[in-house]
CSV table of C-alpha atoms in Angstrom, one decimal:
chain,number,residue,atom,x,y,z
A,1,UNK,CA,12.4,6.6,22.2
A,2,UNK,CA,14.9,7.7,19.6
A,3,UNK,CA,13.1,8.5,16.3
A,4,UNK,CA,15.4,6.0,14.5
A,5,UNK,CA,13.5,3.2,16.4
A,6,UNK,CA,10.2,4.4,15.0
A,7,UNK,CA,8.8,3.6,11.5
A,8,UNK,CA,5.4,4.6,10.0
A,9,UNK,CA,3.9,2.2,7.5
A,10,UNK,CA,1.0,2.9,5.1
A,11,UNK,CA,-1.6,0.4,4.0
A,12,UNK,CA,-2.5,-0.5,0.4
A,13,UNK,CA,-5.7,-1.8,-1.3
A,14,UNK,CA,-7.8,-4.2,0.8
A,15,UNK,CA,-7.9,-2.0,3.9
A,16,UNK,CA,-10.8,0.1,2.7
A,17,UNK,CA,-14.3,-0.3,4.2
A,18,UNK,CA,-17.5,1.8,4.4
A,19,UNK,CA,-17.5,4.0,7.6
A,20,UNK,CA,-13.7,3.9,8.1
A,21,UNK,CA,-12.3,6.8,10.2
A,22,UNK,CA,-15.9,7.9,11.1
A,23,UNK,CA,-14.9,8.4,14.8
A,24,UNK,CA,-11.7,10.2,14.0
A,25,UNK,CA,-13.6,12.5,11.6
A,26,UNK,CA,-16.3,13.3,14.2
A,27,UNK,CA,-13.7,14.2,16.8
A,28,UNK,CA,-10.9,15.9,14.8
A,29,UNK,CA,-11.8,18.4,12.1
A,30,UNK,CA,-8.4,18.0,10.4
A,31,UNK,CA,-9.5,14.5,9.2
A,32,UNK,CA,-12.6,15.8,7.3
A,33,UNK,CA,-10.6,18.8,6.1
A,34,UNK,CA,-8.1,16.4,4.4
A,35,UNK,CA,-11.0,14.6,2.7
A,36,UNK,CA,-12.4,18.0,1.6
A,37,UNK,CA,-9.0,18.9,0.0
A,38,UNK,CA,-9.0,15.6,-1.9
A,39,UNK,CA,-12.6,16.0,-2.9
A,40,UNK,CA,-11.8,19.4,-4.4
A,41,UNK,CA,-8.9,17.8,-6.4
A,42,UNK,CA,-11.1,15.1,-7.8
A,43,UNK,CA,-14.5,16.8,-8.1
A,44,UNK,CA,-16.7,14.5,-5.9
A,45,UNK,CA,-17.5,14.2,-2.2
A,46,UNK,CA,-15.0,11.6,-1.0
A,47,UNK,CA,-16.0,11.6,2.7
A,48,UNK,CA,-19.6,11.0,1.7
A,49,UNK,CA,-18.6,8.0,-0.5
A,50,UNK,CA,-16.5,6.6,2.4
A,51,UNK,CA,-19.2,7.0,5.0
A,52,UNK,CA,-22.4,6.4,3.0
A,53,UNK,CA,-21.4,4.7,-0.2
A,54,UNK,CA,-21.5,1.0,-1.2
A,55,UNK,CA,-18.6,-1.3,-0.5
A,56,UNK,CA,-18.5,-2.2,-4.2
A,57,UNK,CA,-18.0,1.5,-5.1
A,58,UNK,CA,-15.1,1.7,-2.6
A,59,UNK,CA,-13.6,-1.4,-4.1
A,60,UNK,CA,-13.3,0.0,-7.6
A,61,UNK,CA,-9.5,0.6,-7.8
A,62,UNK,CA,-9.9,4.1,-9.2
A,63,UNK,CA,-11.8,5.0,-6.1
A,64,UNK,CA,-9.9,2.8,-3.6
A,65,UNK,CA,-6.5,4.3,-4.4
A,66,UNK,CA,-7.3,8.0,-3.7
A,67,UNK,CA,-9.6,7.1,-0.8
A,68,UNK,CA,-6.9,5.1,1.0
A,69,UNK,CA,-4.2,7.7,0.2
A,70,UNK,CA,-6.5,10.4,1.7
A,71,UNK,CA,-7.3,8.3,4.8
A,72,UNK,CA,-3.6,7.8,5.5
A,73,UNK,CA,-2.6,11.4,4.9
A,74,UNK,CA,-5.5,12.5,7.2
A,75,UNK,CA,-4.2,10.2,10.0
A,76,UNK,CA,-0.6,11.5,9.5
A,77,UNK,CA,-1.7,15.1,9.7
A,78,UNK,CA,-3.7,14.4,12.8
A,79,UNK,CA,-0.6,12.6,14.3
A,80,UNK,CA,1.5,15.7,13.6
A,81,UNK,CA,-1.1,18.0,15.0
A,82,UNK,CA,-1.3,16.0,18.2
A,83,UNK,CA,2.5,16.4,18.6
A,84,UNK,CA,3.4,12.8,17.7
A,85,UNK,CA,7.1,11.9,17.2
A,86,UNK,CA,8.4,12.1,13.6
A,87,UNK,CA,9.6,8.6,12.6
A,88,UNK,CA,13.1,7.9,11.3
A,89,UNK,CA,11.8,6.0,8.3
A,90,UNK,CA,8.6,5.2,6.3
A,91,UNK,CA,7.3,2.6,3.9
A,92,UNK,CA,4.0,1.8,2.2
A,93,UNK,CA,2.5,-1.4,0.7
A,94,UNK,CA,2.0,-0.8,-3.0
A,95,UNK,CA,-0.4,2.2,-3.2
A,96,UNK,CA,0.8,3.0,0.4
A,97,UNK,CA,4.1,4.0,-1.0
A,98,UNK,CA,2.4,7.1,-2.5
A,99,UNK,CA,0.9,7.9,1.0
A,100,UNK,CA,4.4,7.6,2.5
A,101,UNK,CA,5.9,9.9,-0.1
A,102,UNK,CA,3.2,12.5,0.5
A,103,UNK,CA,3.7,12.4,4.3
A,104,UNK,CA,7.5,12.6,3.8
A,105,UNK,CA,7.0,15.8,1.7
A,106,UNK,CA,8.2,14.3,-1.6
A,107,UNK,CA,4.8,14.7,-3.4
A,108,UNK,CA,2.1,17.3,-2.9
A,109,UNK,CA,-1.2,15.8,-1.6
A,110,UNK,CA,-3.4,17.2,-4.3
A,111,UNK,CA,-1.0,16.0,-7.0
A,112,UNK,CA,-0.8,12.6,-5.4
A,113,UNK,CA,-4.6,12.2,-5.2
A,114,UNK,CA,-5.0,12.9,-8.9
A,115,UNK,CA,-2.0,10.7,-9.7
A,116,UNK,CA,-3.3,7.6,-7.8
A,117,UNK,CA,-6.7,8.0,-9.4
A,118,UNK,CA,-5.0,8.0,-12.8
A,119,UNK,CA,-2.9,5.0,-11.6
A,120,UNK,CA,-6.1,3.1,-10.6
A,121,UNK,CA,-7.7,3.8,-13.9
A,122,UNK,CA,-4.6,2.8,-15.8
A,123,UNK,CA,-4.3,-0.5,-13.8
A,124,UNK,CA,-7.9,-1.3,-14.4
A,125,UNK,CA,-7.8,-0.7,-18.1
A,126,UNK,CA,-4.5,-2.4,-18.7
A,127,UNK,CA,-6.1,-5.8,-18.4
A,128,UNK,CA,-9.9,-6.2,-19.1
A,129,UNK,CA,-12.0,-7.4,-16.2
A,130,UNK,CA,-12.2,-11.2,-16.1
A,131,UNK,CA,-8.9,-11.7,-18.0
A,132,UNK,CA,-6.6,-11.5,-15.0
A,133,UNK,CA,-6.7,-12.8,-11.5
A,134,UNK,CA,-4.8,-12.8,-8.2
A,135,UNK,CA,-4.5,-15.5,-5.5
A,136,UNK,CA,-3.1,-15.8,-2.0
A,137,UNK,CA,-0.8,-18.7,-1.3
A,138,UNK,CA,-0.1,-19.8,2.3
A,139,UNK,CA,2.4,-22.3,3.6
A,140,UNK,CA,5.0,-22.7,0.8
A,141,UNK,CA,8.6,-21.4,0.5
A,142,UNK,CA,9.0,-18.4,-1.9
A,143,UNK,CA,11.3,-20.4,-4.2
A,144,UNK,CA,8.8,-23.2,-4.6
A,145,UNK,CA,6.1,-20.7,-5.6
A,146,UNK,CA,8.5,-18.9,-8.1
A,147,UNK,CA,9.5,-22.3,-9.7
A,148,UNK,CA,5.9,-23.4,-10.1
A,149,UNK,CA,4.8,-20.1,-11.6
A,150,UNK,CA,7.7,-20.2,-14.0
A,151,UNK,CA,6.9,-23.7,-15.1
A,152,UNK,CA,3.2,-22.8,-15.9
A,153,UNK,CA,3.9,-19.4,-17.6
A,154,UNK,CA,4.0,-19.6,-21.4
A,155,UNK,CA,1.5,-17.8,-23.6
A,156,UNK,CA,-0.3,-16.9,-20.4
A,157,UNK,CA,1.6,-15.7,-17.4
A,158,UNK,CA,1.4,-16.2,-13.7
A,159,UNK,CA,3.9,-14.5,-11.4
A,160,UNK,CA,4.6,-14.1,-7.7
A,161,UNK,CA,3.8,-10.4,-7.0
A,162,UNK,CA,3.5,-9.8,-3.3
A,163,UNK,CA,6.0,-11.2,-0.8
A,164,UNK,CA,3.9,-10.2,2.2
A,165,UNK,CA,5.3,-12.3,5.0
A,166,UNK,CA,7.1,-15.7,5.4
A,167,UNK,CA,4.7,-18.3,4.0
A,168,UNK,CA,2.3,-15.7,2.6
A,169,UNK,CA,2.8,-14.8,-1.1
A,170,UNK,CA,0.3,-13.5,-3.6
A,171,UNK,CA,0.4,-14.7,-7.3
A,172,UNK,CA,-1.2,-13.0,-10.3
A,173,UNK,CA,-1.5,-13.1,-14.0
A,174,UNK,CA,-3.9,-14.5,-16.6
A,175,UNK,CA,-6.9,-16.1,-15.0
A,176,UNK,CA,-6.3,-19.5,-16.6
A,177,UNK,CA,-2.7,-19.6,-15.6
A,178,UNK,CA,-3.5,-18.5,-12.0
A,179,UNK,CA,-6.1,-21.4,-11.9
A,180,UNK,CA,-3.4,-23.9,-13.0
A,181,UNK,CA,-0.9,-22.5,-10.5
A,182,UNK,CA,-3.5,-22.8,-7.7
A,183,UNK,CA,-3.9,-26.5,-8.4
A,184,UNK,CA,-0.1,-27.1,-8.8
A,185,UNK,CA,0.6,-25.2,-5.5
A,186,UNK,CA,-1.9,-27.2,-3.6
A,187,UNK,CA,-0.4,-30.4,-5.0
A,188,UNK,CA,3.0,-29.1,-3.8
A,189,UNK,CA,1.7,-28.8,-0.3
A,190,UNK,CA,0.3,-25.3,0.1
A,191,UNK,CA,-1.9,-24.9,3.1
A,192,UNK,CA,-4.2,-22.7,1.1
A,193,UNK,CA,-4.2,-21.2,-2.4
A,194,UNK,CA,-7.3,-19.1,-3.0
A,195,UNK,CA,-8.5,-16.5,-5.5
A,196,UNK,CA,-8.7,-12.9,-4.2
A,197,UNK,CA,-11.7,-10.6,-5.0
A,198,UNK,CA,-9.5,-8.3,-7.1
A,199,UNK,CA,-10.4,-6.9,-10.5
A,200,UNK,CA,-6.9,-6.9,-12.1
A,201,UNK,CA,-3.5,-8.7,-11.9
A,202,UNK,CA,-1.6,-6.0,-10.1
A,203,UNK,CA,2.2,-6.0,-10.0
A,204,UNK,CA,2.6,-8.4,-12.9
A,205,UNK,CA,4.3,-7.8,-16.3
A,206,UNK,CA,0.7,-7.4,-17.7
A,207,UNK,CA,0.7,-4.0,-16.0
A,208,UNK,CA,3.4,-2.5,-18.2
A,209,UNK,CA,0.8,-0.4,-20.2
A,210,UNK,CA,-0.3,1.1,-16.9
A,211,UNK,CA,3.3,1.9,-16.1
A,212,UNK,CA,3.6,3.8,-19.3
A,213,UNK,CA,0.5,5.8,-18.5
A,214,UNK,CA,1.8,6.6,-15.0
A,215,UNK,CA,5.1,7.7,-16.5
A,216,UNK,CA,3.3,10.2,-18.7
A,217,UNK,CA,1.3,11.5,-15.7
A,218,UNK,CA,4.4,11.9,-13.6
A,219,UNK,CA,6.1,14.0,-16.3
A,220,UNK,CA,4.1,17.1,-15.1
A,221,UNK,CA,4.3,16.4,-11.4
A,222,UNK,CA,7.1,17.8,-9.2
A,223,UNK,CA,8.8,15.3,-6.9
A,224,UNK,CA,11.3,16.4,-4.3
A,225,UNK,CA,13.7,14.5,-2.0
A,226,UNK,CA,11.7,13.2,1.0
A,227,UNK,CA,12.3,14.8,4.4
A,228,UNK,CA,11.9,11.3,6.0
A,229,UNK,CA,13.5,8.4,4.2
A,230,UNK,CA,11.0,6.1,2.4
A,231,UNK,CA,11.9,2.4,1.7
A,232,UNK,CA,10.6,1.5,-1.8
A,233,UNK,CA,8.7,-1.7,-2.7
A,234,UNK,CA,10.8,-2.5,-5.8
A,235,UNK,CA,14.3,-2.8,-4.1
A,236,UNK,CA,13.7,-2.3,-0.4
A,237,UNK,CA,16.0,0.7,-0.3
A,238,UNK,CA,15.6,4.5,0.2
A,239,UNK,CA,16.0,7.0,-2.5
A,240,UNK,CA,16.6,10.8,-2.4
A,241,UNK,CA,16.8,11.6,-6.1
A,242,UNK,CA,13.5,12.9,-7.6
A,243,UNK,CA,13.9,11.2,-11.0
A,244,UNK,CA,14.9,7.9,-9.4
A,245,UNK,CA,11.8,8.1,-7.2
A,246,UNK,CA,9.6,8.7,-10.3
A,247,UNK,CA,11.2,5.7,-12.0
A,248,UNK,CA,10.6,3.5,-9.0
A,249,UNK,CA,6.9,4.5,-8.9
A,250,UNK,CA,6.5,3.5,-12.5
A,251,UNK,CA,8.4,0.2,-12.1
A,252,UNK,CA,6.4,-0.7,-8.9
A,253,UNK,CA,3.2,-1.1,-11.0
A,254,UNK,CA,4.6,-4.1,-12.9
A,255,UNK,CA,7.1,-5.4,-10.3
A,256,UNK,CA,6.7,-7.5,-7.1
A,257,UNK,CA,6.1,-5.8,-3.8
A,258,UNK,CA,9.0,-7.0,-1.6
A,259,UNK,CA,7.3,-6.2,1.7
A,260,UNK,CA,9.3,-8.8,3.7
A,261,UNK,CA,12.6,-7.1,2.4
A,262,UNK,CA,11.1,-3.6,3.2
A,263,UNK,CA,10.4,-4.6,6.9
A,264,UNK,CA,13.8,-6.3,7.2
A,265,UNK,CA,15.4,-3.1,5.9
A,266,UNK,CA,13.6,-1.1,8.6
A,267,UNK,CA,14.8,-3.6,11.3
A,268,UNK,CA,18.4,-3.2,10.0
A,269,UNK,CA,18.1,0.5,10.5
A,270,UNK,CA,17.3,0.0,14.2
A,271,UNK,CA,13.4,0.2,14.0
A,272,UNK,CA,11.7,-1.4,17.1
A,273,UNK,CA,8.2,0.1,16.7
A,274,UNK,CA,6.1,0.3,13.6
A,275,UNK,CA,2.9,2.4,13.4
A,276,UNK,CA,0.3,1.6,10.8
A,277,UNK,CA,-1.0,5.0,9.6
A,278,UNK,CA,-4.5,4.5,8.2
A,279,UNK,CA,-7.4,2.1,8.3
A,280,UNK,CA,-7.1,-1.5,9.5
A,281,UNK,CA,-4.3,-3.6,10.8
A,282,UNK,CA,-3.3,-5.6,7.8
A,283,UNK,CA,0.4,-4.5,7.8
A,284,UNK,CA,0.7,-4.8,11.6
A,285,UNK,CA,-0.3,-8.5,11.2
A,286,UNK,CA,2.3,-9.0,8.4
A,287,UNK,CA,5.0,-7.1,10.2
A,288,UNK,CA,4.6,-9.2,13.3
A,289,UNK,CA,5.0,-12.3,11.3
A,290,UNK,CA,8.1,-11.0,9.5
A,291,UNK,CA,9.8,-9.9,12.8
A,292,UNK,CA,8.2,-11.1,16.0
A,293,UNK,CA,10.0,-8.7,18.4
A,294,UNK,CA,8.6,-5.7,16.4
A,295,UNK,CA,6.2,-3.6,18.5
A,296,UNK,CA,3.2,-3.0,16.1
A,297,UNK,CA,0.8,-0.1,16.7
A,298,UNK,CA,-1.9,1.4,14.6
A,299,UNK,CA,-4.0,4.6,14.3
A,300,UNK,CA,-7.5,4.5,12.8
A,301,UNK,CA,-9.8,5.6,15.7
A,302,UNK,CA,-9.5,8.0,18.7
A,303,UNK,CA,-8.7,5.1,21.1
A,304,UNK,CA,-5.8,3.8,19.0
A,305,UNK,CA,-4.5,7.3,18.4
A,306,UNK,CA,-4.4,7.9,22.2
A,307,UNK,CA,-2.8,4.5,22.9
A,308,UNK,CA,-0.1,5.1,20.2
A,309,UNK,CA,0.7,8.6,21.4
A,310,UNK,CA,1.0,7.3,25.0
A,311,UNK,CA,3.0,4.3,24.0
A,312,UNK,CA,5.6,6.3,22.1
A,313,UNK,CA,5.7,9.2,24.5
A,314,UNK,CA,6.3,6.7,27.3
A,315,UNK,CA,9.2,4.9,25.8
């Protein structure tokens, strides 16, 4: 396989669960070493929280973000240690974009761990718990959803925030406006429109205060040009300029995640195989719906690591 045919993708919030990567950690010391490095940066035992903590604790966004970043970086380092092929391009869903930038050498790991914890805290405090909400909408065209959200938004806002796959869009905003939108979307023929167990309306304009805090945090953090191109959520393009990357990371907090466009951009570059680097298979499922011929693999346990190494070496 030519490396241009290979993409690595990094999961975002929702892929975390207690006990994740336990088998990889038991078999490969590099995984736990990565968690130790992150724990040192944040001042608490992250591996212990992941293996023995409560799911509620893992779901707090200020914990979820550094934990998922660390899990993805650990899997990437293991992949490199095992002689896995370097991909031609990378992308990450929301938080996963930070994981991609670390693995592409644009951000240092310890800086990124601290940065995403600050990002999580800023996102959580931007809108008080209970004021905002998010909901998944299945079975409607993007344009219908955008129109309905626009018609409901006034003093309270509701916006389409994650374009995850054809027929699967996430909306978010003020809880009351989201509730109204759910009812209107069902009336318009949505197969499902259901609230998500999320504590803040991510990727909406309500997150602008969090963007300002992230911008401040980024001022002191060095960013360099990635050694592997990273496709960004905001505009589904790659970027090599460090200041432009910082600006995109800030904008991403209060802008929609254009995941469909990101995957289509990979396909346009000649990607035929996508590897989900980190816990779960959420992105593999989305990617297959976006582009059926895409060969979707994942790495989150020894068996899937071996299978992915063999599949890519064999092509």
